[in-house]
Structure formats: C-alpha cells, structure tokens
Amino acid sequence: MNKNKKALTILMRTRMRPLSPATNKINQMQFPSMDGKNKVSSSQGASTSAHTDFKRVRESMHSAISMNKTEILDAALADFSEGYFDLSCENRRVLLLTLAREYDLHRTQVRELMKQYLGLELPSGDNAVENVYEEEGSFSAFYRIERNLRHSLKPVYEVLFERLNTHPGGLRFLSIMRADILSFLAEENIASLRALDSFLKEKLITWLSPANLQLHNITWDDPASLLEKIVAYEAVHPISNLLDLKRRLGVGRRCFGYLHPAIPGEPLIFIEVALMKHIAQTIQEVLWDDPPIPECEATCALFYSISSTQPGLSGINLGKFLIKRVIDVVRKDMPTILTFATLSPIPGYMQWLLSKLATVDRSGPTFSENLLKPDEESALLDAAEEFTSGKNGMEVMWNLLSSTSHEWVNSEKLPLALRTPLMRLCARYLFQEKKRGKALDSVGNFHLQNGAMIGRINWMADRSEKGLQQSAGIMVNYIYVVDHIEENAQLYFSKGQIQASDEVRSYLEPQENCREETKD
C-alpha cells in the first residue's frame, strides 16, 4: 500500500512538474478584472503596487548589504529573498542592474591607491632581495597599500552574496538569481551584468567544491519528493513512466547524485549508470534491457545520462567531480567492473553538418567544400530517387536530413547510402572540429576535459525524434581509462589534444590524422 501511495505521489507531482519558488509566486498573483473601468484602475493600481514592491525590495537589499546587527540583518535578508520573487521579470532585471552598477567596487579609491603604489620606490642596491627581512620597515608601505588594494578590488555586492550563502535557503536563492542573470545576458550582453555573473559564478564554485558536496546513491526507497526531481530534471533520455523510473533505479542500474546540505532533498546534478557485460552500442540496449544481466556478470559501468537540476549553476563543472567519484565508488564496490564508458548524444552534429551542406548554395562550387566522396555521392543519388532530387549529392543530403519527418530512416536503401558519409563526417566533427582550441561539440568537450577518449561511434544508436534531429541517430562512446584520465585531461587542456581509438581514426583520411596530430 505504501509503495502504491509513493508511486501515485511521484506520478501526480511530476505531471504538474515542480515549480520554482518564483513561478509559484507568479501563479499566485491576482489578475485584473476584465471590466473596462476596473481594468484601468486595476492597471494603475498594479503599476503603483509594482513600484512599491520594487522600492521595498531595493531597500531591503541595501539593508542586507549595509547593516551589521544580526537580528536586523536576518530580517533584511529574508525580506529581500522573499520580495525578489514577487517582482516582475523586468523589475528583477532593473534590480540586478542596480546591484551590478551601484554596488560595484570603488574605482576612484582603486585609482588613488594605484597612484600611491606607483609612487613608492623599491629599496635600491644589489642586496635588496637578500636583506628583505632586515628592511621590513622599507616594505611596510607596500604591504599596507597592497592590503588596501585587495580590499578595494572587491565589489560591494560580495557582502550580499556572502551573507546570503550563510542564510537559510540563501544558496538556492543565489542559484535562482544567477539563472535570472544568465537569462538577461542572453537577451543583452551588458558589461556590468556580465561582471556580476562572473563574480557570483566564482563564489558558487568555491561554495560548491567537492568537499562541501555529498554523494548519494539514489534508490527507489528514497522519498518521493527526491524521485520526482529525477523524473522532472532528466534532460538526456526522458523517463516515460513509473516502470521506467523503477527500472533505472533497480537491479543492474545505479543513480548517483551530488547533494548540498544547504539544499536538502534535491540533487544538484545526477548521473545514471548501467552495469553491463559490454559497452552498449544503442540506447535501446540500456533503456529496454529487461531483464538486466546479473550484476555479478557485469564488467562495464556505462554512464548514459547526466543531468543538472539548477540552471543557475551553468558553467560550474560539477559533473567532472561526480564522474570521478562514481568511478571510485563503483571500483570499490564491484571489483569486476574494469571498463568505464559513456553512451553519449552528439547534440551539435546535425546543426554543424546542415550548415556545411547549406554553403553549397551560398558559396557556389568554387568555394564550397564537397563533403561527399564520388562513390558516396553516386550511392546516395541512386538511393534517393524516390524521396527527393537535387543538383548534386550534397543538396540531396541536405533535403533528406533537414526534413523533420525523417522519412529516410524507413527506407531500405537510404540508411545504407547515408551510413558511410555520416559516420565519416561525424568522426571529423568529434575529432577535428574545434572552437578556441577545444572540441566544438558541447558533450564531447565535457567528457574530453574530464579525461575521456573517443572510443566508438555508433550508427542508429538513438532512433528517438530527439536523437534523429540532433545527430541522425548516431551516438558516441567516450572511454574513461582510469590510468590515463589525468594525463588525457592535461593534454586536452594544455594543447587541445584529443585522444581517440584507432577505430575512430580509421574513418578519417591518413593526411587528416597527421594534420590533427601536428596541430596538437
């Protein structure tokens, strides 16, 4: 009976999808009457009320920064965090801009201190360094100004962040605030707001260090309130029903999450793991593996989904630490597990490929790159006759892959004709295409900077609508070779060097491999 109640609770809550405190506050707002007269007066009243609310929240924010008395400070922090959620989206933007601009560092003071510092003369003489301990008096002015400079280079809003971090619910509130900042920056890149985001991000990285996080093995026995968040925030392979959830938490499966004491009952990030005999080549093997193999027969831990629950923690790589912790835990608990790998989506592949194919019309034959080899183009033109036409193979390929119906998947000939060029171009995309010296694909960049290598590219590994749209159904296995994780990560960070198996390299031309190695 208790299990049925728990299942019903999860089902009902996830159908309603968890709402943020901000959304709840917005949903509770009263809307004006549709009556003409009342509409005008209500609109005026709402405007006055919004202005009053904004003024009150701004005052509480100032109090939270400037006051030191504990009782008043706690009340100000509570008023500010609660009042923030009552503000409209536009008023939040104005408030955050106010915080970024009016509570920034004191640049006049910084400039004055820099002038004083540049006006000091270092002790002269060849033995100045050797006699530094004897000449402490000569350096006292340097130490004093340097100390004052360090203090002046800290923005005033640091006080608000520090105080909120120690306030109940403050860390979660800061995460929501940063999510708003990122949203506003996506609309307009404002320098002061960008500086505010950068500073808050650095603070969150410190407060969310692995030492402050708790690794939790999530099971079906956990509270329904926690499991509903797994269902709601699963970002890679949506959980279809309660049976699916129970399977992902059952025999042959593991789910680990990072929790923070300040945000109890809600994982900041979680990873799903399948215990298997071999590295899976399709997501169907993982999600529909019923019944799973006995765990004692497993030799591979496959990471098939990793999801963050906090948009405000974007850019903070908690996944890196989570994967390494999970590897350590699994190795300790299950010594038979020798292989650690992923079955990962390739979210940017189709966007990259379609943009390449589209250059044919824009650039003309002189400057456009022919992505197809002669035999590939010939096979594709023959197979595509009943579906589409085009001046050349690249145009036909664009017509097929840009179609949202994905009819080519159901053809007998087209998958065979498309497989060779799509796999070859996917290897190129993963291994060679870069942005600022790092892998262009976001998922690839994540795993490579964590120390993984590209192990295998899998054809028709994800036949879902999302999988076909992102990468024509192709997925990739990244391999975490335990003894080489740190070495691979260092080579990637320092040189942009990507490690890949011979199988992946075999898709590329010999000269392309040589060019990549020379560039690295």
Short mmCIF file of C-alpha atoms in Angstrom, two decimals:
data_model
loop_
_atom_site.label_atom_id
_atom_site.label_comp_id
_atom_site.label_asym_id
_atom_site.label_seq_id
_atom_site.Cartn_x
_atom_site.Cartn_y
_atom_site.Cartn_z
CA MET A 1 0.00 0.00 0.00
CA ASN A 2 2.82 2.41 0.90
CA LYS A 3 4.59 1.70 -2.41
CA ASN A 4 1.38 2.40 -4.34
CA LYS A 5 0.93 5.70 -2.49
CA LYS A 6 4.53 6.60 -3.24
CA ALA A 7 4.13 5.81 -6.94
CA LEU A 8 0.94 7.86 -7.11
CA THR A 9 2.67 10.78 -5.39
CA ILE A 10 5.54 10.76 -7.88
CA LEU A 11 3.16 10.45 -10.81
CA MET A 12 0.92 13.33 -9.73
CA ARG A 13 3.78 15.65 -8.82
CA THR A 14 5.76 15.04 -12.00
CA ARG A 15 2.68 15.57 -14.14
CA MET A 16 2.47 19.01 -12.58
CA ARG A 17 6.28 19.44 -12.95
CA PRO A 18 7.97 21.05 -9.94
CA LEU A 19 7.77 24.81 -9.98
CA SER A 20 10.43 27.17 -8.75
CA PRO A 21 9.51 29.45 -5.87
CA ALA A 22 9.47 32.28 -8.38
CA THR A 23 6.90 30.50 -10.56
CA ASN A 24 4.73 29.70 -7.57
CA LYS A 25 4.76 33.34 -6.56
CA ILE A 26 3.82 34.43 -10.07
CA ASN A 27 0.98 31.91 -10.26
CA GLN A 28 -0.48 33.28 -7.05
CA MET A 29 -0.69 36.85 -8.38
CA GLN A 30 -4.18 38.29 -8.85
CA PHE A 31 -5.14 39.31 -12.36
CA PRO A 32 -7.20 42.46 -13.01
CA SER A 33 -10.89 42.38 -13.83
CA MET A 34 -11.83 42.49 -17.50
CA ASP A 35 -14.43 45.18 -16.78
CA GLY A 36 -13.49 48.40 -18.61
CA LYS A 37 -13.43 50.83 -15.67
CA ASN A 38 -11.93 48.41 -13.26
CA LYS A 39 -9.37 47.47 -15.88
CA VAL A 40 -7.95 50.99 -15.96
CA SER A 41 -7.97 51.47 -12.21
CA SER A 42 -6.58 47.96 -11.64
CA SER A 43 -3.83 48.62 -14.13
CA GLN A 44 -2.92 51.85 -12.36
CA GLY A 45 -3.10 50.10 -9.01
CA ALA A 46 -0.93 47.26 -10.23
CA SER A 47 1.64 49.73 -11.53
CA THR A 48 1.71 51.57 -8.21
CA SER A 49 1.93 48.28 -6.33
CA ALA A 50 4.77 47.04 -8.54
CA HIS A 51 6.67 50.29 -7.97
CA THR A 52 6.12 49.99 -4.20
CA ASP A 53 7.26 46.35 -4.23
CA PHE A 54 10.39 47.23 -6.21
CA LYS A 55 11.25 50.07 -3.85
CA ARG A 56 10.74 47.82 -0.82
CA VAL A 57 12.93 45.04 -2.24
CA ARG A 58 15.63 47.53 -3.22
CA GLU A 59 15.64 48.96 0.32
CA SER A 60 15.86 45.50 1.87
CA MET A 61 18.75 44.69 -0.49
CA HIS A 62 20.57 47.84 0.66
CA SER A 63 19.92 46.94 4.30
CA ALA A 64 21.21 43.40 3.74
CA ILE A 65 24.46 44.87 2.41
CA SER A 66 25.00 47.79 4.79
CA MET A 67 23.68 46.61 8.18
CA ASN A 68 25.64 44.50 10.64
CA LYS A 69 23.30 43.85 13.56
CA THR A 70 22.38 40.16 13.38
CA GLU A 71 18.64 40.47 14.09
CA ILE A 72 18.13 43.26 11.57
CA LEU A 73 20.40 41.56 9.02
CA ASP A 74 18.49 38.27 9.13
CA ALA A 75 15.20 40.11 8.66
CA ALA A 76 16.61 42.14 5.76
CA LEU A 77 17.93 39.02 4.00
CA ALA A 78 14.57 37.29 4.43
CA ASP A 79 12.67 40.35 3.15
CA PHE A 80 14.98 40.65 0.16
CA SER A 81 14.88 36.98 -0.90
CA GLU A 82 11.10 36.74 -0.43
CA GLY A 83 10.39 40.08 -2.08
CA TYR A 84 12.59 39.23 -5.06
CA PHE A 85 10.16 36.51 -6.14
CA ASP A 86 7.26 38.99 -6.12
CA LEU A 87 8.96 41.20 -8.70
CA SER A 88 8.10 41.10 -12.38
CA CYS A 89 10.74 39.89 -14.80
CA GLU A 90 11.51 43.47 -15.86
CA ASN A 91 11.82 44.67 -12.26
CA ARG A 92 14.20 41.81 -11.48
CA ARG A 93 16.35 42.92 -14.42
CA VAL A 94 16.35 46.52 -13.15
CA LEU A 95 17.18 45.37 -9.63
CA LEU A 96 20.09 43.21 -10.80
CA LEU A 97 21.41 46.06 -12.92
CA THR A 98 21.18 48.31 -9.87
CA LEU A 99 23.14 45.76 -7.86
CA ALA A 100 25.75 45.41 -10.61
CA ARG A 101 26.27 49.14 -11.13
CA GLU A 102 25.66 50.85 -7.80
CA TYR A 103 27.29 48.19 -5.60
CA ASP A 104 30.36 47.59 -7.73
CA LEU A 105 33.89 48.27 -6.49
CA HIS A 106 35.04 51.84 -5.69
CA ARG A 107 37.15 52.64 -8.74
CA THR A 108 38.11 56.11 -7.54
CA GLN A 109 39.62 54.57 -4.43
CA VAL A 110 41.37 51.90 -6.51
CA ARG A 111 42.91 54.51 -8.80
CA GLU A 112 44.13 56.57 -5.84
CA LEU A 113 45.75 53.55 -4.21
CA MET A 114 47.39 52.61 -7.50
CA LYS A 115 48.87 56.10 -7.77
CA GLN A 116 50.23 55.80 -4.23
CA TYR A 117 51.65 52.38 -5.01
CA LEU A 118 53.36 53.54 -8.20
CA GLY A 119 54.79 56.48 -6.26
CA LEU A 120 56.70 54.23 -3.86
CA GLU A 121 60.32 53.42 -4.54
CA LEU A 122 61.71 49.94 -4.07
CA PRO A 123 64.81 49.70 -1.85
CA SER A 124 67.82 50.02 -4.13
CA GLY A 125 71.04 48.07 -4.11
CA ASP A 126 72.20 44.64 -5.21
CA ASN A 127 71.37 43.06 -1.86
CA ALA A 128 67.80 44.31 -1.65
CA VAL A 129 66.29 40.84 -2.00
CA GLU A 130 68.73 39.19 0.40
CA ASN A 131 68.14 41.87 3.01
CA VAL A 132 64.37 41.90 2.70
CA TYR A 133 63.84 40.60 6.24
CA GLU A 134 66.15 43.31 7.59
CA GLU A 135 64.31 46.00 5.72
CA GLU A 136 60.73 45.30 6.80
CA GLY A 137 60.29 48.98 7.51
CA SER A 138 61.04 49.84 3.90
CA PHE A 139 58.30 47.48 2.72
CA SER A 140 55.63 48.36 5.29
CA ALA A 141 54.09 50.98 2.96
CA PHE A 142 53.91 48.40 0.16
CA TYR A 143 52.18 45.89 2.43
CA ARG A 144 49.67 48.47 3.64
CA ILE A 145 48.70 49.68 0.15
CA GLU A 146 48.57 46.13 -1.22
CA ARG A 147 46.22 45.14 1.60
CA ASN A 148 44.01 48.15 0.90
CA LEU A 149 44.07 47.40 -2.82
CA ARG A 150 42.92 43.81 -2.25
CA HIS A 151 40.04 45.13 -0.18
CA SER A 152 39.12 47.85 -2.70
CA LEU A 153 39.15 45.43 -5.63
CA LYS A 154 36.27 43.50 -4.06
CA PRO A 155 32.87 44.71 -5.26
CA VAL A 156 30.38 45.80 -2.60
CA TYR A 157 27.87 43.16 -3.72
CA GLU A 158 30.24 40.48 -2.43
CA VAL A 159 28.85 41.28 1.03
CA LEU A 160 25.33 40.39 -0.14
CA PHE A 161 26.47 37.10 -1.69
CA GLU A 162 28.48 36.10 1.38
CA ARG A 163 25.60 36.87 3.73
CA LEU A 164 23.03 35.07 1.60
CA ASN A 165 25.27 32.00 1.46
CA THR A 166 25.03 31.62 5.25
CA HIS A 167 21.32 32.50 5.36
CA PRO A 168 18.78 29.61 5.35
CA GLY A 169 17.79 28.93 1.75
CA GLY A 170 20.31 31.51 0.57
CA LEU A 171 22.43 29.22 -1.60
CA ARG A 172 19.41 28.06 -3.57
CA PHE A 173 18.27 31.67 -3.89
CA LEU A 174 21.68 32.67 -5.28
CA SER A 175 21.39 29.88 -7.85
CA ILE A 176 17.99 31.20 -8.94
CA MET A 177 19.35 34.75 -9.05
CA ARG A 178 22.20 33.65 -11.30
CA ALA A 179 19.75 31.84 -13.59
CA ASP A 180 17.96 35.18 -14.00
CA ILE A 181 21.27 36.94 -14.69
CA LEU A 182 22.13 34.40 -17.41
CA SER A 183 18.69 34.83 -18.92
CA PHE A 184 19.07 38.61 -19.09
CA LEU A 185 22.59 38.31 -20.52
CA ALA A 186 21.26 36.06 -23.29
CA GLU A 187 18.98 38.94 -24.32
CA GLU A 188 21.54 41.73 -23.94
CA ASN A 189 25.24 41.47 -23.18
CA ILE A 190 25.68 44.21 -20.55
CA ALA A 191 29.23 44.56 -19.22
CA SER A 192 28.30 45.33 -15.60
CA LEU A 193 25.85 42.41 -15.51
CA ARG A 194 28.47 40.13 -17.05
CA ALA A 195 30.91 41.15 -14.29
CA LEU A 196 28.23 40.43 -11.67
CA ASP A 197 27.67 36.97 -13.15
CA SER A 198 31.38 36.21 -13.30
CA PHE A 199 31.88 37.15 -9.66
CA LEU A 200 28.85 35.16 -8.47
CA LYS A 201 29.96 32.15 -10.52
CA GLU A 202 33.38 32.18 -8.84
CA LYS A 203 31.70 32.31 -5.44
CA LEU A 204 29.42 29.40 -6.28
CA ILE A 205 32.40 27.35 -7.50
CA THR A 206 34.03 27.84 -4.09
CA TRP A 207 30.90 27.08 -2.08
CA LEU A 208 30.08 24.02 -4.20
CA SER A 209 33.52 22.45 -4.07
CA PRO A 210 33.53 18.63 -3.82
CA ALA A 211 34.46 18.91 -0.14
CA ASN A 212 31.06 20.52 0.51
CA LEU A 213 29.03 18.02 -1.55
CA GLN A 214 27.60 14.67 -0.51
CA LEU A 215 27.48 11.75 -2.94
CA HIS A 216 24.17 9.92 -2.61
CA ASN A 217 23.17 6.62 -4.22
CA ILE A 218 19.58 7.31 -5.26
CA THR A 219 17.25 4.31 -4.97
CA TRP A 220 13.54 3.54 -5.14
CA ASP A 221 13.49 3.71 -1.33
CA ASP A 222 14.30 7.44 -1.35
CA PRO A 223 11.48 9.91 -0.60
CA ALA A 224 9.01 10.60 -3.39
CA SER A 225 10.00 14.28 -3.26
CA LEU A 226 13.53 13.37 -4.35
CA LEU A 227 12.47 10.84 -7.01
CA GLU A 228 10.08 13.30 -8.61
CA LYS A 229 13.03 15.62 -9.20
CA ILE A 230 14.88 12.82 -11.02
CA VAL A 231 11.87 12.43 -13.31
CA ALA A 232 11.43 16.18 -13.80
CA TYR A 233 15.07 17.07 -14.45
CA GLU A 234 16.20 14.08 -16.55
CA ALA A 235 17.49 16.01 -19.56
CA VAL A 236 19.00 13.37 -21.86
CA HIS A 237 16.53 10.46 -22.02
CA PRO A 238 13.14 11.44 -20.54
CA ILE A 239 11.65 8.99 -18.05
CA SER A 240 8.43 7.79 -19.67
CA ASN A 241 6.58 6.29 -16.69
CA LEU A 242 6.98 4.87 -13.19
CA LEU A 243 8.05 1.47 -14.52
CA ASP A 244 10.83 3.19 -16.44
CA LEU A 245 11.93 5.06 -13.29
CA LYS A 246 11.88 1.89 -11.21
CA ARG A 247 13.95 0.05 -13.84
CA ARG A 248 16.58 2.83 -13.84
CA LEU A 249 16.89 2.54 -10.06
CA GLY A 250 16.72 -1.27 -9.90
CA VAL A 251 18.98 -4.27 -10.47
CA GLY A 252 21.85 -3.63 -12.86
CA ARG A 253 21.39 0.12 -12.63
CA ARG A 254 22.70 2.88 -10.39
CA CYS A 255 21.84 6.54 -9.99
CA PHE A 256 24.19 8.85 -8.09
CA GLY A 257 23.61 12.48 -7.20
CA TYR A 258 25.51 15.30 -5.55
CA LEU A 259 23.60 16.90 -2.67
CA HIS A 260 24.47 20.01 -0.70
CA PRO A 261 23.47 20.44 2.97
CA ALA A 262 22.05 23.89 2.20
CA ILE A 263 19.68 22.44 -0.44
CA PRO A 264 18.44 19.23 1.23
CA GLY A 265 16.50 16.61 -0.69
CA GLU A 266 17.42 17.92 -4.13
CA PRO A 267 20.42 16.67 -6.11
CA LEU A 268 22.32 19.47 -7.83
CA ILE A 269 23.38 17.02 -10.53
CA PHE A 270 22.83 13.28 -11.02
CA ILE A 271 24.22 10.55 -13.25
CA GLU A 272 22.59 7.30 -14.37
CA VAL A 273 24.73 4.18 -14.73
CA ALA A 274 24.05 0.83 -16.40
CA LEU A 275 26.04 -2.23 -15.32
CA MET A 276 26.63 -4.33 -18.44
CA LYS A 277 28.77 -7.09 -19.94
CA HIS A 278 29.94 -4.92 -22.81
CA ILE A 279 29.89 -1.27 -23.85
CA ALA A 280 26.41 -0.66 -25.26
CA GLN A 281 26.12 0.49 -28.87
CA THR A 282 22.49 1.69 -28.71
CA ILE A 283 20.41 3.44 -26.10
CA GLN A 284 17.72 0.81 -26.66
CA GLU A 285 20.01 -1.76 -25.07
CA VAL A 286 20.22 0.40 -21.96
CA LEU A 287 16.65 1.63 -21.56
CA TRP A 288 14.87 -1.54 -22.70
CA ASP A 289 17.25 -4.11 -21.21
CA ASP A 290 14.68 -6.30 -19.44
CA PRO A 291 15.61 -8.28 -17.51
CA PRO A 292 19.12 -6.89 -16.92
CA ILE A 293 22.07 -9.22 -16.54
CA PRO A 294 23.03 -10.38 -13.03
CA GLU A 295 25.27 -7.73 -11.53
CA CYS A 296 27.97 -10.29 -10.77
CA GLU A 297 28.43 -10.76 -14.55
CA ALA A 298 28.90 -7.06 -15.27
CA THR A 299 32.31 -5.85 -16.43
CA CYS A 300 31.34 -2.39 -17.70
CA ALA A 301 29.83 0.66 -15.98
CA LEU A 302 28.11 2.71 -18.67
CA PHE A 303 27.24 6.36 -17.96
CA TYR A 304 24.23 7.01 -20.17
CA SER A 305 22.76 10.22 -18.74
CA ILE A 306 23.98 13.12 -16.66
CA SER A 307 21.62 15.99 -15.79
CA SER A 308 21.85 19.21 -13.82
CA THR A 309 18.84 20.41 -11.84
CA GLN A 310 19.93 24.03 -11.38
CA PRO A 311 20.11 26.35 -14.44
CA GLY A 312 21.92 28.86 -12.22
CA LEU A 313 24.88 26.50 -11.92
CA SER A 314 25.57 26.56 -15.65
CA GLY A 315 29.31 26.59 -16.38
CA ILE A 316 30.19 25.08 -13.00
CA ASN A 317 31.59 21.65 -13.82
CA LEU A 318 30.17 19.53 -11.01
CA GLY A 319 29.90 16.64 -13.47
CA LYS A 320 33.68 16.28 -13.62
CA PHE A 321 33.90 15.58 -9.90
CA LEU A 322 30.75 13.45 -9.92
CA ILE A 323 32.06 11.09 -12.61
CA LYS A 324 35.39 10.62 -10.84
CA ARG A 325 33.68 9.96 -7.51
CA VAL A 326 31.32 7.44 -9.10
CA ILE A 327 34.21 5.63 -10.75
CA ASP A 328 35.95 5.34 -7.38
CA VAL A 329 32.78 4.08 -5.65
CA VAL A 330 31.96 1.51 -8.34
CA ARG A 331 35.54 0.21 -8.46
CA LYS A 332 35.50 -0.24 -4.70
CA ASP A 333 32.07 -1.90 -4.52
CA MET A 334 32.36 -4.00 -7.69
CA PRO A 335 35.93 -5.10 -8.49
CA THR A 336 34.69 -6.98 -11.59
CA ILE A 337 33.93 -3.66 -13.29
CA LEU A 338 37.00 -2.86 -15.37
CA THR A 339 35.58 -0.62 -18.10
CA PHE A 340 34.06 2.82 -17.60
CA ALA A 341 32.41 4.39 -20.61
CA THR A 342 29.56 6.59 -21.76
CA LEU A 343 26.88 6.30 -24.39
CA SER A 344 26.59 9.96 -25.25
CA PRO A 345 24.45 12.06 -27.58
CA ILE A 346 26.09 14.35 -30.13
CA PRO A 347 23.86 17.43 -29.83
CA GLY A 348 25.70 19.71 -32.24
CA TYR A 349 26.45 17.32 -35.09
CA MET A 350 23.40 17.84 -37.31
CA GLN A 351 23.48 21.61 -36.87
CA TRP A 352 27.13 21.67 -37.93
CA LEU A 353 26.55 19.31 -40.88
CA LEU A 354 23.48 21.14 -42.19
CA SER A 355 25.34 24.44 -42.05
CA LYS A 356 28.14 22.86 -44.10
CA LEU A 357 25.68 21.44 -46.63
CA ALA A 358 23.89 24.79 -46.92
CA THR A 359 27.09 26.55 -48.05
CA VAL A 360 26.73 24.94 -51.47
CA ASP A 361 24.01 27.40 -52.48
CA ARG A 362 25.65 30.38 -50.78
CA SER A 363 29.24 29.86 -51.93
CA GLY A 364 28.82 28.14 -55.26
CA PRO A 365 31.02 25.28 -56.49
CA THR A 366 34.21 27.36 -56.43
CA PHE A 367 34.41 27.95 -52.68
CA SER A 368 32.12 25.30 -51.17
CA GLU A 369 33.57 22.08 -49.80
CA ASN A 370 32.33 18.82 -51.26
CA LEU A 371 31.70 16.66 -48.20
CA LEU A 372 30.95 13.53 -50.22
CA LYS A 373 33.36 11.21 -51.96
CA PRO A 374 32.46 10.21 -55.54
CA ASP A 375 31.28 6.72 -54.63
CA GLU A 376 29.28 8.06 -51.66
CA GLU A 377 27.56 10.66 -53.86
CA SER A 378 26.73 8.10 -56.53
CA ALA A 379 25.21 5.68 -54.00
CA LEU A 380 23.20 8.47 -52.36
CA LEU A 381 21.77 9.79 -55.65
CA ASP A 382 20.66 6.29 -56.64
CA ALA A 383 19.03 5.57 -53.27
CA ALA A 384 17.26 8.94 -53.00
CA GLU A 385 15.40 8.90 -56.32
CA GLU A 386 12.02 8.03 -54.78
CA PHE A 387 12.36 10.58 -51.93
CA THR A 388 13.94 13.78 -53.24
CA SER A 389 16.01 15.29 -56.01
CA GLY A 390 18.81 17.81 -56.22
CA LYS A 391 21.61 19.21 -58.37
CA ASN A 392 24.19 17.10 -56.53
CA GLY A 393 24.69 14.73 -53.61
CA MET A 394 25.13 17.46 -51.03
CA GLU A 395 21.82 19.09 -51.96
CA VAL A 396 20.08 15.71 -51.79
CA MET A 397 21.71 15.06 -48.43
CA TRP A 398 20.54 18.44 -47.12
CA ASN A 399 16.97 17.78 -48.28
CA LEU A 400 16.89 14.42 -46.53
CA LEU A 401 18.49 15.45 -43.24
CA SER A 402 16.72 18.78 -42.85
CA SER A 403 13.30 17.16 -43.13
CA THR A 404 11.55 16.95 -39.74
CA SER A 405 9.71 13.77 -40.79
CA HIS A 406 12.98 11.77 -41.03
CA GLU A 407 11.46 9.60 -43.79
CA TRP A 408 14.89 8.38 -44.85
CA VAL A 409 15.09 6.20 -41.74
CA ASN A 410 12.26 3.98 -43.02
CA SER A 411 13.79 3.46 -46.44
CA GLU A 412 15.63 0.25 -47.31
CA LYS A 413 18.35 1.93 -49.37
CA LEU A 414 18.90 5.36 -47.84
CA PRO A 415 20.28 4.30 -44.43
CA LEU A 416 22.85 2.17 -46.25
CA ALA A 417 23.79 5.03 -48.56
CA LEU A 418 23.97 7.59 -45.75
CA ARG A 419 25.80 5.48 -43.19
CA THR A 420 29.31 5.77 -44.63
CA PRO A 421 29.39 9.55 -45.16
CA LEU A 422 27.52 10.34 -41.93
CA MET A 423 29.85 8.20 -39.82
CA ARG A 424 32.94 9.61 -41.52
CA LEU A 425 31.77 13.20 -41.12
CA CYS A 426 30.78 12.51 -37.51
CA ALA A 427 34.32 11.32 -36.77
CA ARG A 428 35.62 14.52 -38.32
CA TYR A 429 33.18 16.62 -36.27
CA LEU A 430 34.12 14.97 -32.98
CA PHE A 431 37.86 14.71 -33.57
CA GLN A 432 38.78 17.74 -35.66
CA GLU A 433 36.17 20.48 -35.47
CA LYS A 434 37.12 22.89 -32.68
CA LYS A 435 36.26 26.24 -31.17
CA ARG A 436 39.01 28.15 -29.39
CA GLY A 437 41.15 25.03 -29.47
CA LYS A 438 38.56 22.78 -27.82
CA ALA A 439 36.02 20.29 -29.21
CA LEU A 440 33.12 22.01 -30.93
CA ASP A 441 30.57 19.54 -29.56
CA SER A 442 29.49 20.53 -26.04
CA VAL A 443 29.09 16.98 -24.72
CA GLY A 444 32.38 15.98 -26.29
CA ASN A 445 34.16 18.94 -24.71
CA PHE A 446 32.71 17.98 -21.32
CA HIS A 447 33.98 14.40 -21.39
CA LEU A 448 37.32 15.22 -23.01
CA GLN A 449 38.17 17.85 -20.41
CA ASN A 450 37.31 15.23 -17.78
CA GLY A 451 39.97 12.92 -19.22
CA ALA A 452 37.98 10.61 -21.51
CA MET A 453 38.88 9.48 -25.03
CA ILE A 454 36.63 8.95 -28.07
CA GLY A 455 36.13 5.21 -28.22
CA ARG A 456 33.49 4.30 -30.79
CA ILE A 457 30.86 5.94 -32.99
CA ASN A 458 27.56 4.03 -33.12
CA TRP A 459 25.16 4.01 -36.07
CA MET A 460 21.40 4.24 -35.36
CA ALA A 461 22.06 4.23 -31.63
CA ASP A 462 19.16 6.56 -30.78
CA ARG A 463 16.10 6.33 -33.04
CA SER A 464 14.06 8.78 -30.99
CA GLU A 465 12.86 12.05 -32.52
CA LYS A 466 15.46 13.93 -30.47
CA GLY A 467 18.25 11.55 -31.46
CA LEU A 468 17.47 11.79 -35.17
CA GLN A 469 17.19 15.56 -35.03
CA GLN A 470 20.46 16.05 -33.12
CA SER A 471 22.72 13.56 -34.84
CA ALA A 472 20.82 11.39 -37.34
CA GLY A 473 20.59 8.78 -34.59
CA ILE A 474 24.37 8.47 -34.11
CA MET A 475 25.80 8.26 -30.58
CA VAL A 476 29.35 8.00 -29.28
CA ASN A 477 31.12 6.03 -26.57
CA TYR A 478 33.65 8.04 -24.56
CA ILE A 479 36.01 5.78 -22.63
CA TYR A 480 37.44 6.62 -19.21
CA VAL A 481 40.68 4.66 -18.96
CA VAL A 482 41.36 5.00 -15.25
CA ASP A 483 45.15 5.08 -15.51
CA HIS A 484 45.10 7.81 -18.18
CA ILE A 485 42.30 10.13 -17.05
CA GLU A 486 44.57 12.83 -15.61
CA GLU A 487 47.07 12.61 -18.47
CA ASN A 488 44.32 12.90 -21.11
CA ALA A 489 42.73 15.85 -19.32
CA GLN A 490 46.08 17.67 -19.09
CA LEU A 491 46.86 17.15 -22.79
CA TYR A 492 43.42 18.40 -23.73
CA PHE A 493 43.62 21.49 -21.53
CA SER A 494 47.17 22.44 -22.44
CA LYS A 495 47.28 21.53 -26.14
CA GLY A 496 43.71 20.80 -27.16
CA GLN A 497 44.86 17.27 -27.95
CA ILE A 498 42.00 14.78 -28.34
CA GLN A 499 42.58 11.11 -27.66
CA ALA A 500 40.71 8.72 -29.94
CA SER A 501 40.73 5.00 -30.68
CA ASP A 502 42.11 3.54 -33.91
CA GLU A 503 38.54 2.71 -34.91
CA VAL A 504 37.54 6.37 -34.81
CA ARG A 505 40.71 7.47 -36.58
CA SER A 506 40.07 4.91 -39.33
CA TYR A 507 37.11 6.98 -40.54
CA LEU A 508 39.46 9.85 -41.39
CA GLU A 509 41.91 10.20 -44.23
CA PRO A 510 45.55 9.46 -43.25
CA GLN A 511 46.56 13.06 -44.00
CA GLU A 512 43.75 14.34 -41.77
CA ASN A 513 45.06 12.28 -38.86
CA CYS A 514 48.59 13.56 -39.45
CA ARG A 515 47.38 17.15 -39.69
CA GLU A 516 45.49 16.82 -36.40
CA GLU A 517 48.49 15.33 -34.60
CA THR A 518 50.78 18.07 -35.95
CA LYS A 519 48.34 20.77 -34.88
CA ASP A 520 48.10 19.25 -31.39
#
